[in-house]
Coordinates of C-alpha atoms and ligand atoms in Angstrom, one line a residue:
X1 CA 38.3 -92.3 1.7
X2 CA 34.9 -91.7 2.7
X3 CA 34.4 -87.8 1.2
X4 CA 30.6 -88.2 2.1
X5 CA 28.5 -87.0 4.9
X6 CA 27.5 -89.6 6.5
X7 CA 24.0 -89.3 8.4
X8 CA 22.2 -92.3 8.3
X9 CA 21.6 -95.6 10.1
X10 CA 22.6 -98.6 7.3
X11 CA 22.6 -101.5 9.9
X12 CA 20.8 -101.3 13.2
X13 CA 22.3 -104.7 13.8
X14 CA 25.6 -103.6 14.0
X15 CA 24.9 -100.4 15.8
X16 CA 23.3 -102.1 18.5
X17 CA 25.8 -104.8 18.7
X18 CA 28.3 -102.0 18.9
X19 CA 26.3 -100.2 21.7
X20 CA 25.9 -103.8 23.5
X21 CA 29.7 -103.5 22.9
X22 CA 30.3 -100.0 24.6
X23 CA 28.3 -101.2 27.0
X24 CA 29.8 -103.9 28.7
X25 CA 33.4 -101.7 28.4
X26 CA 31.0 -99.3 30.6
X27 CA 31.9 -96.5 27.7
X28 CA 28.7 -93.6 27.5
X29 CA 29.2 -91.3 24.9
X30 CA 28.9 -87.4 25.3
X31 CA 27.2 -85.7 22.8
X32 CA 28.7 -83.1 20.5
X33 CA 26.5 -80.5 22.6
X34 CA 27.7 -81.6 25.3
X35 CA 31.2 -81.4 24.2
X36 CA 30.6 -77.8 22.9
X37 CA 29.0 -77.1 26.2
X38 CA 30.1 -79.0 29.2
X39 CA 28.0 -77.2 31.3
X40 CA 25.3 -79.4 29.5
X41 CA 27.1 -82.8 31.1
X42 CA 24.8 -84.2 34.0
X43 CA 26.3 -83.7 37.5
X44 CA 27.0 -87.0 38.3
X45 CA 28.9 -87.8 35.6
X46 CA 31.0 -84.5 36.0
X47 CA 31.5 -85.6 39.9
X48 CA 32.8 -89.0 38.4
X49 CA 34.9 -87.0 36.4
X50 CA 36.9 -85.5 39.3
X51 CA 38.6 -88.8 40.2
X52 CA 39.9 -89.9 36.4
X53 CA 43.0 -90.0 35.6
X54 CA 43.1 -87.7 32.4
X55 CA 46.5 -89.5 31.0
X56 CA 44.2 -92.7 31.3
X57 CA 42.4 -94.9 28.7
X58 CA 39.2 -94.4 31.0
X59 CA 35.9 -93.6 29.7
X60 CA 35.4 -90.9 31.4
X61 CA 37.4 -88.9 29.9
X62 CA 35.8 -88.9 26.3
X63 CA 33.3 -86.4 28.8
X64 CA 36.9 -84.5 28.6
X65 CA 37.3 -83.9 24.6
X66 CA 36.6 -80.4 24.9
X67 CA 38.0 -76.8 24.9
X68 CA 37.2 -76.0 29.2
X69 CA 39.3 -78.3 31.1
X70 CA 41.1 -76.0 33.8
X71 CA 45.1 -76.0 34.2
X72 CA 45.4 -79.2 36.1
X73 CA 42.9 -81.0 33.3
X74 CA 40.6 -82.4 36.0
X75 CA 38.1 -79.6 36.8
X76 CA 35.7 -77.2 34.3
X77 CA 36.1 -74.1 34.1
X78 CA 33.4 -71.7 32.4
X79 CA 35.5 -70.1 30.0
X80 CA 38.6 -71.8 27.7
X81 CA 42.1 -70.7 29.2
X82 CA 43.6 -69.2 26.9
X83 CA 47.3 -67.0 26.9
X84 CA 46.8 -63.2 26.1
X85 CA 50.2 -61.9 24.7
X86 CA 50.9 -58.5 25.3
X87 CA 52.6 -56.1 23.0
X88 CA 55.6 -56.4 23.9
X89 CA 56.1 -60.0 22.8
X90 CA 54.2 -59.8 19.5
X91 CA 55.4 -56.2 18.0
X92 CA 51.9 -55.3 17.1
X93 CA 49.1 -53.7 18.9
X94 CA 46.2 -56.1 18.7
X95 CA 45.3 -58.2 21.2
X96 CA 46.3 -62.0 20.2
X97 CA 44.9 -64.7 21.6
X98 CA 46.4 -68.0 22.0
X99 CA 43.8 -71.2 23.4
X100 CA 45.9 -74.3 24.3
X101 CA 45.2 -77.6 22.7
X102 CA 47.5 -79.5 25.3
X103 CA 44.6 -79.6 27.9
X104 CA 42.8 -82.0 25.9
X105 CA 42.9 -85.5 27.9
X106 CA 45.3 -88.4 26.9
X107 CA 47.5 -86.7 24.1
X108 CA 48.2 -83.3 25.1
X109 CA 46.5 -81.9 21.8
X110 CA 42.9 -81.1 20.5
X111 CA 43.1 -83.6 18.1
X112 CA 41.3 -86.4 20.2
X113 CA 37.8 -84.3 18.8
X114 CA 38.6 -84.7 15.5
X115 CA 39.4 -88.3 16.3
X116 CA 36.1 -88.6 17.8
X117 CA 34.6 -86.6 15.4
X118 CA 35.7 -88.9 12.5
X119 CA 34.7 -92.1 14.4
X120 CA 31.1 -91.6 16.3
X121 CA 28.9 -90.9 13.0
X122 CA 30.5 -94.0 11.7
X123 CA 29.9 -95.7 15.2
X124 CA 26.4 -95.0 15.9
X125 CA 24.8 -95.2 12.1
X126 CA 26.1 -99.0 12.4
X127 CA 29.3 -98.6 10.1
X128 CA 31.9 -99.4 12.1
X129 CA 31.9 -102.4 14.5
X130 CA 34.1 -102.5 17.4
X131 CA 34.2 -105.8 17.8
X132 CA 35.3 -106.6 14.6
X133 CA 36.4 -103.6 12.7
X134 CA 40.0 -101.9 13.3
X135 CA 39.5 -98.3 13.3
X136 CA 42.7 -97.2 11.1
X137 CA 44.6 -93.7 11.7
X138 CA 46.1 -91.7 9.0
X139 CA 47.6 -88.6 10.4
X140 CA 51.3 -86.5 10.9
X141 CA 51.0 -87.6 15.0
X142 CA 48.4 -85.9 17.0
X143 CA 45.0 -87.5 15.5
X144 CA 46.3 -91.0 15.2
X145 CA 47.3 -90.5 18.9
X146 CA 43.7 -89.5 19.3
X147 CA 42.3 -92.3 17.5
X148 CA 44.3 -94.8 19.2
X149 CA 43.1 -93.3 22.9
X150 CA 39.2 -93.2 21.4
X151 CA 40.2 -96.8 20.4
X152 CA 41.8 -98.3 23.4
X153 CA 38.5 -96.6 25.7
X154 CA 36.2 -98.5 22.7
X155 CA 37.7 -101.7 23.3
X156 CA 38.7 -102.1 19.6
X157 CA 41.8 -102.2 17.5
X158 CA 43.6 -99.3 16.2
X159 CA 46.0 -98.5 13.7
X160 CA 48.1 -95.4 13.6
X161 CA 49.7 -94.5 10.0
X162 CA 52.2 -91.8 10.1
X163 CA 55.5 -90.6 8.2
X164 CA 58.6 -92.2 9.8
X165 CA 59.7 -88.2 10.5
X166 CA 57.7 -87.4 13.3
X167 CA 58.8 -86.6 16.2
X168 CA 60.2 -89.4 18.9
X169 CA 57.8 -88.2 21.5
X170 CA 54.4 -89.3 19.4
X171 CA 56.1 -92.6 18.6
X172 CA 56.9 -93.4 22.3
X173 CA 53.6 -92.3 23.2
X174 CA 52.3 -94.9 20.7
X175 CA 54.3 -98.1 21.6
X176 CA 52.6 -97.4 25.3
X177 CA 49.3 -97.4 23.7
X178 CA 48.7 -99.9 21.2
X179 CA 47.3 -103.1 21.2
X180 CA 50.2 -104.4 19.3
X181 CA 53.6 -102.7 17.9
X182 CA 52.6 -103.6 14.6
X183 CA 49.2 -100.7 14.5
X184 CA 52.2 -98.6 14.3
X185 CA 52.5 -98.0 10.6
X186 CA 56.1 -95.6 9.9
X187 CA 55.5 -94.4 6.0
X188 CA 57.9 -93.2 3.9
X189 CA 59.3 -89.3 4.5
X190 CA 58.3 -86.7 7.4
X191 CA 55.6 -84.1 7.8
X192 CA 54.5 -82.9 4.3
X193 CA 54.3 -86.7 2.9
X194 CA 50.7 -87.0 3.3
X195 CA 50.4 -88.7 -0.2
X196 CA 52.5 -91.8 0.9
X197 CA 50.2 -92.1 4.1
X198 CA 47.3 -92.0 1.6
X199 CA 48.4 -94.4 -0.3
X200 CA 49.5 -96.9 2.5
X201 CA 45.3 -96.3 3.4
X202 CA 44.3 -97.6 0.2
X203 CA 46.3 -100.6 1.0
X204 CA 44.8 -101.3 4.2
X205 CA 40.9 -100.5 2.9
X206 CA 41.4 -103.7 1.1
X207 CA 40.8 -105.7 3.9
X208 CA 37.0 -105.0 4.8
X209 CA 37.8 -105.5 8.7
X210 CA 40.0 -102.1 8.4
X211 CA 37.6 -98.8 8.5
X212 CA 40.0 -95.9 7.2
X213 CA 39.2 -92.7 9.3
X214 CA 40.9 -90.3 7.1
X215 CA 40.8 -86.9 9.0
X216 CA 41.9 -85.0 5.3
X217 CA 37.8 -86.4 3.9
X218 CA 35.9 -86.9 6.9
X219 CA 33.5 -84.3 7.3
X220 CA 32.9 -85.2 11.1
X221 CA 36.5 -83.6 12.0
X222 CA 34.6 -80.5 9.9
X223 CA 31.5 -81.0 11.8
X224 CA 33.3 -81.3 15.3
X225 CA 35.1 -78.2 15.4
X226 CA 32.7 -76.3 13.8
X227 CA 30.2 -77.1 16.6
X228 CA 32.6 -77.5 19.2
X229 CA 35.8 -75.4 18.6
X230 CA 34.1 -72.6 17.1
X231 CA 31.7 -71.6 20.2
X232 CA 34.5 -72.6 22.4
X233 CA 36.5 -69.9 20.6
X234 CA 34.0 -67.7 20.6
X235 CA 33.1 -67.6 24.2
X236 CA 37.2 -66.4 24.6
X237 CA 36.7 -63.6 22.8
X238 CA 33.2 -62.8 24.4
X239 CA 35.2 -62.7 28.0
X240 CA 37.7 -60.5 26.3
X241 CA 35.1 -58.1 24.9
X242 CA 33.3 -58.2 27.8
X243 CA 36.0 -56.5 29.6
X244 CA 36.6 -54.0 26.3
X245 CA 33.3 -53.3 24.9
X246 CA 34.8 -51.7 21.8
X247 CA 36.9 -54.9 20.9
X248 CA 36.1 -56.8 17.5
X249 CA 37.0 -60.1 16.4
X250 CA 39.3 -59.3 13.6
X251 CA 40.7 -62.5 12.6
X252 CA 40.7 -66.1 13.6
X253 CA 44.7 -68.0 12.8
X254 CA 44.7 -71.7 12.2
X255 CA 47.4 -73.5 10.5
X256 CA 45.8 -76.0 8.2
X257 CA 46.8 -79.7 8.2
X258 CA 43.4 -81.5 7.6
X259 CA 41.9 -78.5 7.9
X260 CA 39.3 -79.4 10.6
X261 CA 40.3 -76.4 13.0
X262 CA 39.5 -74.4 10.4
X263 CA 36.1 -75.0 10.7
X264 CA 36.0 -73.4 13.8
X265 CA 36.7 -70.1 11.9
X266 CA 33.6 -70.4 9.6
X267 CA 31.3 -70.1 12.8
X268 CA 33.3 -66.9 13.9
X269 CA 33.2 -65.5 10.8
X270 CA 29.3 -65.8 11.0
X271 CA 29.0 -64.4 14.4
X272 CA 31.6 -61.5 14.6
X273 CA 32.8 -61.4 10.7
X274 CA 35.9 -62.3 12.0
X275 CA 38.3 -62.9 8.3
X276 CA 39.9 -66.8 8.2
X277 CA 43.3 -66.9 8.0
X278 CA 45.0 -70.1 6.8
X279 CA 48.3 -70.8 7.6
X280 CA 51.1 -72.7 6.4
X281 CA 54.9 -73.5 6.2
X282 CA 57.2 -71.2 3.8
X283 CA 58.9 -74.2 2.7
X284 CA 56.0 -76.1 1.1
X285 CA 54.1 -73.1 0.2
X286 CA 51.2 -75.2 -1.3
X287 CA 48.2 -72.3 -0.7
X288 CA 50.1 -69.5 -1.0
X289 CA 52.0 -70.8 -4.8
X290 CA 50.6 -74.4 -5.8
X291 CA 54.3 -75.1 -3.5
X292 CA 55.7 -77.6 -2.2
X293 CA 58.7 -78.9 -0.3
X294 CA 60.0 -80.6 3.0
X295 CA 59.6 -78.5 6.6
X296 CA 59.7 -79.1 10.2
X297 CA 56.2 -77.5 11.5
X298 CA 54.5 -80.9 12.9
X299 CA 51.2 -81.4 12.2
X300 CA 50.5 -78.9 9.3
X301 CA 51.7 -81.8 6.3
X302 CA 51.2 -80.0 3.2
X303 CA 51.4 -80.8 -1.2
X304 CA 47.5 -81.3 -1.2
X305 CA 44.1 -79.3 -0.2
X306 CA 41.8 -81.2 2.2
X307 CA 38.7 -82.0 1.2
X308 CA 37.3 -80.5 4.2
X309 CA 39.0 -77.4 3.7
X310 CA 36.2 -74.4 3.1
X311 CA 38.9 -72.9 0.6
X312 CA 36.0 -70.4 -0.8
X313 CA 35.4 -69.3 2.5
X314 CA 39.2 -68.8 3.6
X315 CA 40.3 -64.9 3.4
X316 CA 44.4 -64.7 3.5
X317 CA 47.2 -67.2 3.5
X318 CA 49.8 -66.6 5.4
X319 CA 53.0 -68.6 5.4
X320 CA 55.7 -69.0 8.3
X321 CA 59.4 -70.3 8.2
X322 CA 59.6 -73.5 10.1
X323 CA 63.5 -71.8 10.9
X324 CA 61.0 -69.0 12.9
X325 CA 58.7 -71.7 14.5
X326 CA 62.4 -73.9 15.6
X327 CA 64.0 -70.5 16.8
X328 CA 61.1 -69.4 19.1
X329 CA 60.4 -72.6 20.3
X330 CA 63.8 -72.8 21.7
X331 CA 63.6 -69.0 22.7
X332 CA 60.5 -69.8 24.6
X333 CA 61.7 -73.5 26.4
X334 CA 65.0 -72.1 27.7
X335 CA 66.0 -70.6 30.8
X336 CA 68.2 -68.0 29.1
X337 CA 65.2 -67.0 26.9
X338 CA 62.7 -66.8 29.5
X339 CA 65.2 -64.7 31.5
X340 CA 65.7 -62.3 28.3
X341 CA 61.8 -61.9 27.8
X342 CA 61.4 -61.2 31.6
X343 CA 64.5 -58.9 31.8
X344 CA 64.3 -56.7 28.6
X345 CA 60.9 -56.9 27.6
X346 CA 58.9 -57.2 30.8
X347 CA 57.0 -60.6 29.8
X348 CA 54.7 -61.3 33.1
X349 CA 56.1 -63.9 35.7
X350 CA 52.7 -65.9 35.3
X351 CA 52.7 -65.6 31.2
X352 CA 56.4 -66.5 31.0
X353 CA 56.3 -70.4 32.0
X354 CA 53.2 -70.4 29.9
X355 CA 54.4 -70.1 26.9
X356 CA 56.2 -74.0 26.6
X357 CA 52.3 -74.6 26.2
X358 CA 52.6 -73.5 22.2
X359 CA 54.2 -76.3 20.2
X360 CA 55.7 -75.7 16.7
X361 CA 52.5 -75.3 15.0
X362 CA 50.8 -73.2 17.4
X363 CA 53.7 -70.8 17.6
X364 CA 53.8 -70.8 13.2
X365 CA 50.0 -69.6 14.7
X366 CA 51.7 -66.7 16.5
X367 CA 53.5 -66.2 13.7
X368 CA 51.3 -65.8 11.4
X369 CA 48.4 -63.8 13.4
X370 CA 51.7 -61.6 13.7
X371 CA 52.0 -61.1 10.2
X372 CA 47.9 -60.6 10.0
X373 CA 48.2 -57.9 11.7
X374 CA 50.9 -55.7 10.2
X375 CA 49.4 -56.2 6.8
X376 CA 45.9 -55.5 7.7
X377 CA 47.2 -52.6 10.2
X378 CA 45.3 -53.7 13.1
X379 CA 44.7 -51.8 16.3
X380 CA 44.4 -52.4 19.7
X381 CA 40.3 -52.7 19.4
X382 CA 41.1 -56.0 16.9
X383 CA 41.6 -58.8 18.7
X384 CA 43.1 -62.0 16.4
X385 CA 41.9 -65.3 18.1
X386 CA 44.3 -68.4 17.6
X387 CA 44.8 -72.0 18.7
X388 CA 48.1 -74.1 20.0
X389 CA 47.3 -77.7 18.9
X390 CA 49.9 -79.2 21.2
X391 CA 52.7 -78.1 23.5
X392 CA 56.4 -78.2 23.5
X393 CA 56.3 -81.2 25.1
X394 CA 56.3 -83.2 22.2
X395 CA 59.4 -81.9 20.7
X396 CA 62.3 -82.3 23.2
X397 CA 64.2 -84.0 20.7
X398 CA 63.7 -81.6 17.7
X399 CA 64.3 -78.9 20.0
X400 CA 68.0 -80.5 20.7
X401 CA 68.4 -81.4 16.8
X402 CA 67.6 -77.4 16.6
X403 CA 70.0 -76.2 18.9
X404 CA 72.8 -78.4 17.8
X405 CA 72.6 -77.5 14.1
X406 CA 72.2 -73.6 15.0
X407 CA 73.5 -73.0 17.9
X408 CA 76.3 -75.4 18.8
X409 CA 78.1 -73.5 21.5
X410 CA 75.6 -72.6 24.2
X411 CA 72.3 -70.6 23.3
X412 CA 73.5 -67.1 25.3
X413 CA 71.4 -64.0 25.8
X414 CA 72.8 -62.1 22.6
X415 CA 71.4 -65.2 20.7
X416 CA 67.7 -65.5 22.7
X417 CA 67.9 -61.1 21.4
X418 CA 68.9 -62.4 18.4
X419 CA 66.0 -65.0 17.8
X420 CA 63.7 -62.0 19.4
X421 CA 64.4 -59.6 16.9
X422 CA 64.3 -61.5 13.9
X423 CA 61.8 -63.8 14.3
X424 CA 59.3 -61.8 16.2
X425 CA 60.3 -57.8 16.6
X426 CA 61.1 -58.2 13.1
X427 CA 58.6 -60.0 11.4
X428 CA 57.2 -58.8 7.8
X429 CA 54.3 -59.2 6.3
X430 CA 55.9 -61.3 3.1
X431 CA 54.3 -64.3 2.3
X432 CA 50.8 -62.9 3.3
X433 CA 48.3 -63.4 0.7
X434 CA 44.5 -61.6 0.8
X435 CA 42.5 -64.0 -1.3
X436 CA 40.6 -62.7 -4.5
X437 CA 37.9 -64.9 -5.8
X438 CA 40.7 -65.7 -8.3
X439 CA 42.8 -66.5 -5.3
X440 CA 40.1 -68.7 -3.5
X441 CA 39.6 -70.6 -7.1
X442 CA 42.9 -71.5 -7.9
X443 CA 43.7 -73.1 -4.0
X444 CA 40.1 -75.0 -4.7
X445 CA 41.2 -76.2 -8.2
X446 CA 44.1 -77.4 -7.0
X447 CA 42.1 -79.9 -5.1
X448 CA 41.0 -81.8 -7.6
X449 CA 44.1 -83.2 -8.8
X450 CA 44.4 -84.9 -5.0
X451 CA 40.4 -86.0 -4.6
X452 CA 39.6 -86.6 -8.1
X453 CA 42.2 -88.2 -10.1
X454 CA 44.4 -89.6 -7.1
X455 CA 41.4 -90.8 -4.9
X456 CA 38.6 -91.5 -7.6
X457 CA 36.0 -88.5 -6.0
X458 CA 33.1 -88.2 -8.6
X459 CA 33.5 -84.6 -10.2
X460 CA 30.2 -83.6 -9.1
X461 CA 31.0 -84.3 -5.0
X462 CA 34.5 -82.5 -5.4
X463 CA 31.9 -80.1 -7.4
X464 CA 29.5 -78.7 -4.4
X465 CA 32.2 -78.2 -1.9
X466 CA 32.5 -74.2 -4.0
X467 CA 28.9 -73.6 -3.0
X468 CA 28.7 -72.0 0.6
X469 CA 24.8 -74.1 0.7
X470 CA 26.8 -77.2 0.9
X471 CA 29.0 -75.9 4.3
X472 CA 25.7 -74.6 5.7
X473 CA 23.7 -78.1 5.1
X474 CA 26.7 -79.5 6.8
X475 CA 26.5 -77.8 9.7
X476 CA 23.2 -79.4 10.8
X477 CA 25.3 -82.8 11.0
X478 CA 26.5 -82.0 14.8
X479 CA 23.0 -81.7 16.1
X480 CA 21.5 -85.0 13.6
X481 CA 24.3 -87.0 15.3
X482 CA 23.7 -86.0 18.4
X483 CA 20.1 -87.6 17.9
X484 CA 22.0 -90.8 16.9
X485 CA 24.0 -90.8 20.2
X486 CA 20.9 -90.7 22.3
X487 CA 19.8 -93.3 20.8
X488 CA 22.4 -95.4 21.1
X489 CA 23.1 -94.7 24.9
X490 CA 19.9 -95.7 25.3
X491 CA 21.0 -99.1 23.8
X492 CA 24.1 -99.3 25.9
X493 CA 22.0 -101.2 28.9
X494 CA 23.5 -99.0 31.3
X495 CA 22.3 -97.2 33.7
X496 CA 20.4 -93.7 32.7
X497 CA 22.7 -90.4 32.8
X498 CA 22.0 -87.9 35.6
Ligands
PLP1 C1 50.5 -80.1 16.0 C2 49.5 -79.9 15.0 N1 49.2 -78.6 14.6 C3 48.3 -78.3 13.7 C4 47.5 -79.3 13.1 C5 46.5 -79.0 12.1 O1 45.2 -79.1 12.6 P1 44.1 -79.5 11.6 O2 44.3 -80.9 11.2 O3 42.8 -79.4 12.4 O4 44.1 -78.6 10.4 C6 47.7 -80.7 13.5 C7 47.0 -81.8 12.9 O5 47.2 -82.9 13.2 C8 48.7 -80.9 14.5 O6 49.0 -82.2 14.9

């Protein structure tokens, strides 16, 4: 658990045998400007760009962890895609907003930034070695998928730890890309085990060759999407306004499982004053009631606060059923659904095979910006800005379980109006909870019982994370790293960027 922000060089040995390292696998790194900006990346190495394979283990396409990859993930585009829903889908007036995770390179999910995010300050201030350390993955799926692509383009070993539970797809996409079946680790349980994958870590972390990259403590999965999600966001709802000058950011949605996309709401809450909203599964309410319990929304594990969460910055919880998130997922990756959209509601021909690009979490995303909106009574001039992590590719097989256990007949158009009405026409705003200061301290108490008595945090560093100074100081860590990068480019020995 490293819990601390880590900014300087403690072995320019290492870190130049690391960048000797990089090197000779011909692997550059982009910066995290560059990343938040890829307008910023020199023209050659975009033109390289064109020809990778972005399903490949090639360097290149770390120049790829970013939000503007077009629709066939090999060209730029100037600003994110991104799915406006209409009215008619959602129930509610205001504009929402979903930007797809799924054109990230290799894994189909944004995750690969936190992955990087997590690993390059620990890379280039001589912490981690790649030719010695294994670079190990704790994670429901999506960032230990990242970390093992960020691994296999560094040359080194990688570990993925994860909760037997997860869905088939991320464990096939695994056993192609490790070194060795055995950095697969299956723990005990499914998504909202995160303390069994913890304590599997702390196993590992005896052995000084494993580096343990936990995405729950790491403020560089803070630091990443706050510099790079959050402007990428940002510039979205910029192209939106630009078109309707009276439209305000109202909201940003993220469903919280480390946390890190979060972060991406405290820099639109300091350029348009746009309120956080935290979501999280109705079944293992842990923000909403000190909850817990067992649910089906990948990626969002839940029964502890991250460490990286800004909890006194976060304005309203919001919890979604993962029976809404199972339902609509199957509403929206079936032909019978798709035709009851586009024959009773009118859902546009070019939005319509779009939506499959909103997996389970991104949809509890819709969800929830749903429910945002009927309890703050939003408008058509407030815009809620959200995020799909992945796409419904990744759950085929959960999809099936779904429709067997529901629907075991065939899944007819009375049920797709069925699913329609109650899960979105009919949503409530129950389980929607506008955070006091009370509110905000009791979710941050609730903390310390995971980061100070379970993983030995001093008081005083679980302490500072109330104090806003701290998130702000923190904040400069993109831009100090991004000094560090240079640098060790520059000690790569290959030739100069242009
Ligand atoms: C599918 C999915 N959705 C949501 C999340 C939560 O994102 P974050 O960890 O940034 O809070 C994750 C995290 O792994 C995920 O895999």
């Amino acid at each position: 658990m490293s819990g601390e922000v880590v900014s300087t060089t403690v072995d320019r040995a290492v870190r130049d045998r690391a960048a000797r390292w990089l090197g000779r696998a011909g692997v550059r790194l982009p910066s995290f400007a560059e990343l938040a900006e890829p307008s910023r990346i020199p023209e050659g190495r975009k033109a390289a760009l064109r020809s990778a394979d972005p399903d490949r283990p090639d360097p290149a396409n770390l120049f790829r962890v970013h939000w503007y990859n077009d629709w066939s993930r090999t060209g730029l585009v100037a600003t994110p895609q991104h799915l406006l829903l209409p009215p008619a889908l959602t129930g509610v007036r205001s504009p929402i907003v979903v930007v797809p995770g799924c054109l990230f390179p290799m894994i189909g999910a944004h995750k690969v930034l936190a992955a990087y995010g997590c690993l390059i300050p620990q890379l280039v201030t001589g912490r981690f070695d790649p030719s010695h350390h294994k670079a190990v993955w704790p994670s429901t799926g999506n960032y230990c998928r990242g970390g093992i692509a960020i691994s296999r383009i560094l040359n080194c070993r990688g570990v993925a730890v994860l909760p037997e539970g997860m869905s088939e797809e991320r464990f096939a996409w695994l056993r192609a890309w490790v070194a060795d079946p055995q950095d697969v680790i299956r723990t005990s349980g499914s998504e909202s085990n995160v303390k069994e994958i913890y304590d599997r870590c702390a196993e590992l972390a005896r052995d000084p060759a494993n580096v343990v990259l936990n995405q729950f403590a790491e403020f560089g999965n803070y630091a990443a999407h706050y510099a790079c999600t959050g402007p990428a966001l940002a510039r979205v709802f910029e192209a939106m306004r630009a078109a309707r000058p009276n439209l305000r950011l109202a909201a940003f949605v993220a469903a919280s499982g480390s946390a890190g996309t979060l972060a991406a709401g405290d820099h639109l809450k300091e350029k348009f004053g746009a309120r956080i909203v935290a979501a999280e599964a109705s079944e293992c309410p842990t923000l909403l009631r000190n909850g817990f319990g067992e649910h089906n929304i990948q990626g969002i594990g839940d029964k502890h606060v991250p460490y990286i969460h800004n909890v006194m910055n976060t304005d309203i919880v919001v919890g979604v059923s993962d029976r809404s998130t199972g339902a609509l997922d199957l509403l929206f990756n079936n032909e019978t659904g798709l035709c009851y959209l586009a024959d009773r509601w009118y859902i546009a021909p070019d939005l319509l095979p779009r939506l499959k690009l909103i997996g389970l979490s991104g949809i509890a995303n819709l969800v929830a910006a749903i429910k945002t909106a009927k309890r703050l009574e939003l408008g058509e001039d407030d815009a809620i800005v959200t995020v799909a992590t992945d796409s419904a590719a990744l759950y085929g097989t959960e999809r099936r379980k779904f429709a067997a256990a529901h629907y075991p007949g065939d899944f007819d158009a009375v049920n797709a109006g069925e699913v329609f009405g109650q899960h979105l026409l009919g949503i409530a705003d129950n389980d929607v909870l506008e955070l006091t200061h009370g509110e905000r301290s009791r979710i941050f108490n609730l903390g310390y019982y995971t980061w100070v008595e379970q993983q030995g945090v001093p008081v005083a560093a679980f302490e500072r994370r109330r104090a806003q100074g701290f998130w702000a100081e923190l904040r400069q860590a993109a831009p100090a790293w991004d000094m560090l990068i240079a640098e060790f480019n520059t000690a790569l020995g290959l030739e100069t960027d242009r």
